[in-house]
Amino acid sequence: MRPNYLLLAVGMMLTVSLALVITQMSRFSFPCENTIVQRLASPGSRHTAFLFERGCGATTGFSGHVSIVGSGSTPNGAGNVLIAERKNGPSGSETYHGPSIIMRWQDETTLIVSLDPEARVFKQETVFGDIQVLYTD
């Protein structure tokens, strides 16, 4: 019996194509959307603290994030200082579904964050660059 080289070549091309598709799909991530709730410039306007809600699709909940960025910038990705979610489901608010988070600058290098003590915290940095972050209930 003679091998059918055309059939063998087509089979190999399909196998390689399928492997490439699977590799590319593994890199695919669902886009997340940040909705800014509050922006707060530092007293000297060198930095801005952002409170935002991050949603990453129907299978994930909404979480509250805090990021500190340079003046004129906006957060990109998840919070670089704080990531938390409500312990007991949605807040009932139509505009923000995360835990209660209140931010205020004490001075140019100190941000004070009041966080709901019942919140589930996934990230809570106390220093970001030259900025100290203090947390209160």
Short mmCIF file of C-alpha atoms in Angstrom, two decimals:
data_model
loop_
_atom_site.label_atom_id
_atom_site.label_comp_id
_atom_site.label_asym_id
_atom_site.label_seq_id
_atom_site.Cartn_x
_atom_site.Cartn_y
_atom_site.Cartn_z
CA MET A 1 0.00 0.00 0.00
CA ARG A 2 1.39 3.43 -1.03
CA PRO A 3 1.11 6.34 1.39
CA ASN A 4 -1.02 9.23 0.22
CA TYR A 5 1.41 12.15 0.61
CA LEU A 6 -1.25 14.77 -0.05
CA LEU A 7 -3.44 13.44 2.76
CA LEU A 8 -0.42 13.22 5.07
CA ALA A 9 0.58 16.85 4.28
CA VAL A 10 -2.95 18.16 4.88
CA GLY A 11 -3.11 16.29 8.20
CA MET A 12 0.19 17.78 9.33
CA MET A 13 -0.90 21.30 8.34
CA LEU A 14 -4.15 20.91 10.30
CA THR A 15 -2.26 19.67 13.36
CA VAL A 16 0.17 22.60 13.26
CA SER A 17 -2.70 25.07 12.70
CA LEU A 18 -4.64 23.66 15.64
CA ALA A 19 -1.57 23.91 17.88
CA LEU A 20 -1.11 27.57 16.89
CA VAL A 21 -4.77 28.38 17.57
CA ILE A 22 -4.61 26.76 21.01
CA THR A 23 -1.41 28.66 21.84
CA GLN A 24 -2.97 31.97 20.84
CA MET A 25 -6.18 31.28 22.76
CA SER A 26 -4.22 30.60 25.94
CA ARG A 27 -2.87 34.17 25.70
CA PHE A 28 -6.38 35.58 25.31
CA SER A 29 -7.75 37.29 28.38
CA PHE A 30 -11.14 38.85 28.85
CA PRO A 31 -10.95 42.63 28.89
CA CYS A 32 -11.57 44.32 32.20
CA GLU A 33 -13.14 47.73 32.52
CA ASN A 34 -12.20 50.38 35.05
CA THR A 35 -14.88 52.87 36.08
CA ILE A 36 -13.46 55.83 37.95
CA VAL A 37 -15.43 56.69 41.09
CA GLN A 38 -13.17 59.39 42.54
CA ARG A 39 -9.94 61.16 41.64
CA LEU A 40 -8.07 63.06 44.32
CA ALA A 41 -5.00 65.19 43.57
CA SER A 42 -2.30 65.43 46.22
CA PRO A 43 -1.87 68.87 47.86
CA GLY A 44 1.08 69.74 45.58
CA SER A 45 -0.62 68.11 42.57
CA ARG A 46 2.36 65.77 41.93
CA HIS A 47 0.22 62.65 42.35
CA THR A 48 -3.39 61.61 41.93
CA ALA A 49 -5.14 58.89 43.90
CA PHE A 50 -7.95 57.12 42.07
CA LEU A 51 -10.76 55.03 43.48
CA PHE A 52 -12.23 52.91 40.74
CA GLU A 53 -14.38 49.89 40.24
CA ARG A 54 -13.04 47.07 38.11
CA GLY A 55 -15.30 44.63 36.33
CA CYS A 56 -13.92 41.72 34.31
CA GLY A 57 -16.98 40.06 32.84
CA ALA A 58 -20.13 38.29 33.91
CA THR A 59 -18.39 35.58 35.94
CA THR A 60 -16.55 37.99 38.24
CA GLY A 61 -17.79 40.45 40.81
CA PHE A 62 -16.98 44.12 41.01
CA SER A 63 -14.13 45.18 43.24
CA GLY A 64 -12.92 48.51 44.58
CA HIS A 65 -9.38 49.50 43.61
CA VAL A 66 -7.11 52.37 44.63
CA SER A 67 -4.18 53.44 42.47
CA ILE A 68 -1.69 56.25 42.83
CA VAL A 69 -0.36 57.69 39.58
CA GLY A 70 1.59 60.74 38.48
CA SER A 71 -0.31 63.92 37.78
CA GLY A 72 -2.04 63.80 34.41
CA SER A 73 -2.11 59.98 34.26
CA THR A 74 -4.94 57.53 34.79
CA PRO A 75 -4.81 54.02 36.26
CA ASN A 76 -4.04 51.19 33.89
CA GLY A 77 -4.97 47.71 35.05
CA ALA A 78 -5.71 46.65 38.60
CA GLY A 79 -5.16 48.86 41.63
CA ASN A 80 -1.52 49.37 42.57
CA VAL A 81 -2.28 50.19 46.23
CA LEU A 82 -5.55 48.52 47.24
CA ILE A 83 -7.88 45.84 45.89
CA ALA A 84 -10.94 44.88 47.94
CA GLU A 85 -14.49 43.68 47.51
CA ARG A 86 -17.62 43.79 49.63
CA LYS A 87 -18.00 40.85 51.96
CA ASN A 88 -21.77 40.69 51.65
CA GLY A 89 -22.46 41.11 47.93
CA PRO A 90 -23.49 44.23 46.01
CA SER A 91 -23.83 47.56 47.77
CA GLY A 92 -27.19 48.44 46.26
CA SER A 93 -25.71 51.55 44.67
CA GLU A 94 -26.31 51.97 40.96
CA THR A 95 -22.93 53.60 40.41
CA TYR A 96 -20.47 51.81 42.70
CA HIS A 97 -20.64 48.20 43.84
CA GLY A 98 -17.41 47.89 45.83
CA PRO A 99 -16.73 48.29 49.55
CA SER A 100 -16.81 51.65 51.28
CA ILE A 101 -13.47 53.36 50.60
CA ILE A 102 -12.74 56.97 51.52
CA MET A 103 -9.44 58.61 50.55
CA ARG A 104 -7.78 61.83 51.67
CA TRP A 105 -4.28 63.23 51.40
CA GLN A 106 -2.64 64.16 54.71
CA ASP A 107 0.23 65.78 52.83
CA GLU A 108 2.12 65.34 49.55
CA THR A 109 3.52 61.94 50.54
CA THR A 110 0.82 60.47 52.81
CA LEU A 111 -2.51 59.08 51.61
CA ILE A 112 -5.06 58.03 54.23
CA VAL A 113 -7.56 55.38 53.15
CA SER A 114 -10.62 54.53 55.24
CA LEU A 115 -11.78 51.03 54.37
CA ASP A 116 -14.86 49.09 55.41
CA PRO A 117 -13.55 46.65 58.06
CA GLU A 118 -15.84 43.94 56.62
CA ALA A 119 -14.25 44.18 53.16
CA ARG A 120 -12.34 41.23 51.71
CA VAL A 121 -8.88 42.58 50.96
CA PHE A 122 -6.74 41.09 48.20
CA LYS A 123 -4.01 43.73 48.09
CA GLN A 124 -3.14 46.41 50.65
CA GLU A 125 0.16 48.22 50.11
CA THR A 126 1.48 50.57 52.79
CA VAL A 127 4.16 52.17 50.62
CA PHE A 128 4.03 53.11 46.95
CA GLY A 129 7.17 54.81 45.69
CA ASP A 130 7.74 57.75 48.05
CA ILE A 131 4.13 57.73 49.27
CA GLN A 132 3.05 56.21 52.56
CA VAL A 133 -0.47 54.77 52.65
CA LEU A 134 -2.22 54.64 56.04
CA TYR A 135 -5.39 52.63 56.55
CA THR A 136 -8.21 53.30 59.02
CA ASP A 137 -11.63 51.76 59.66
#
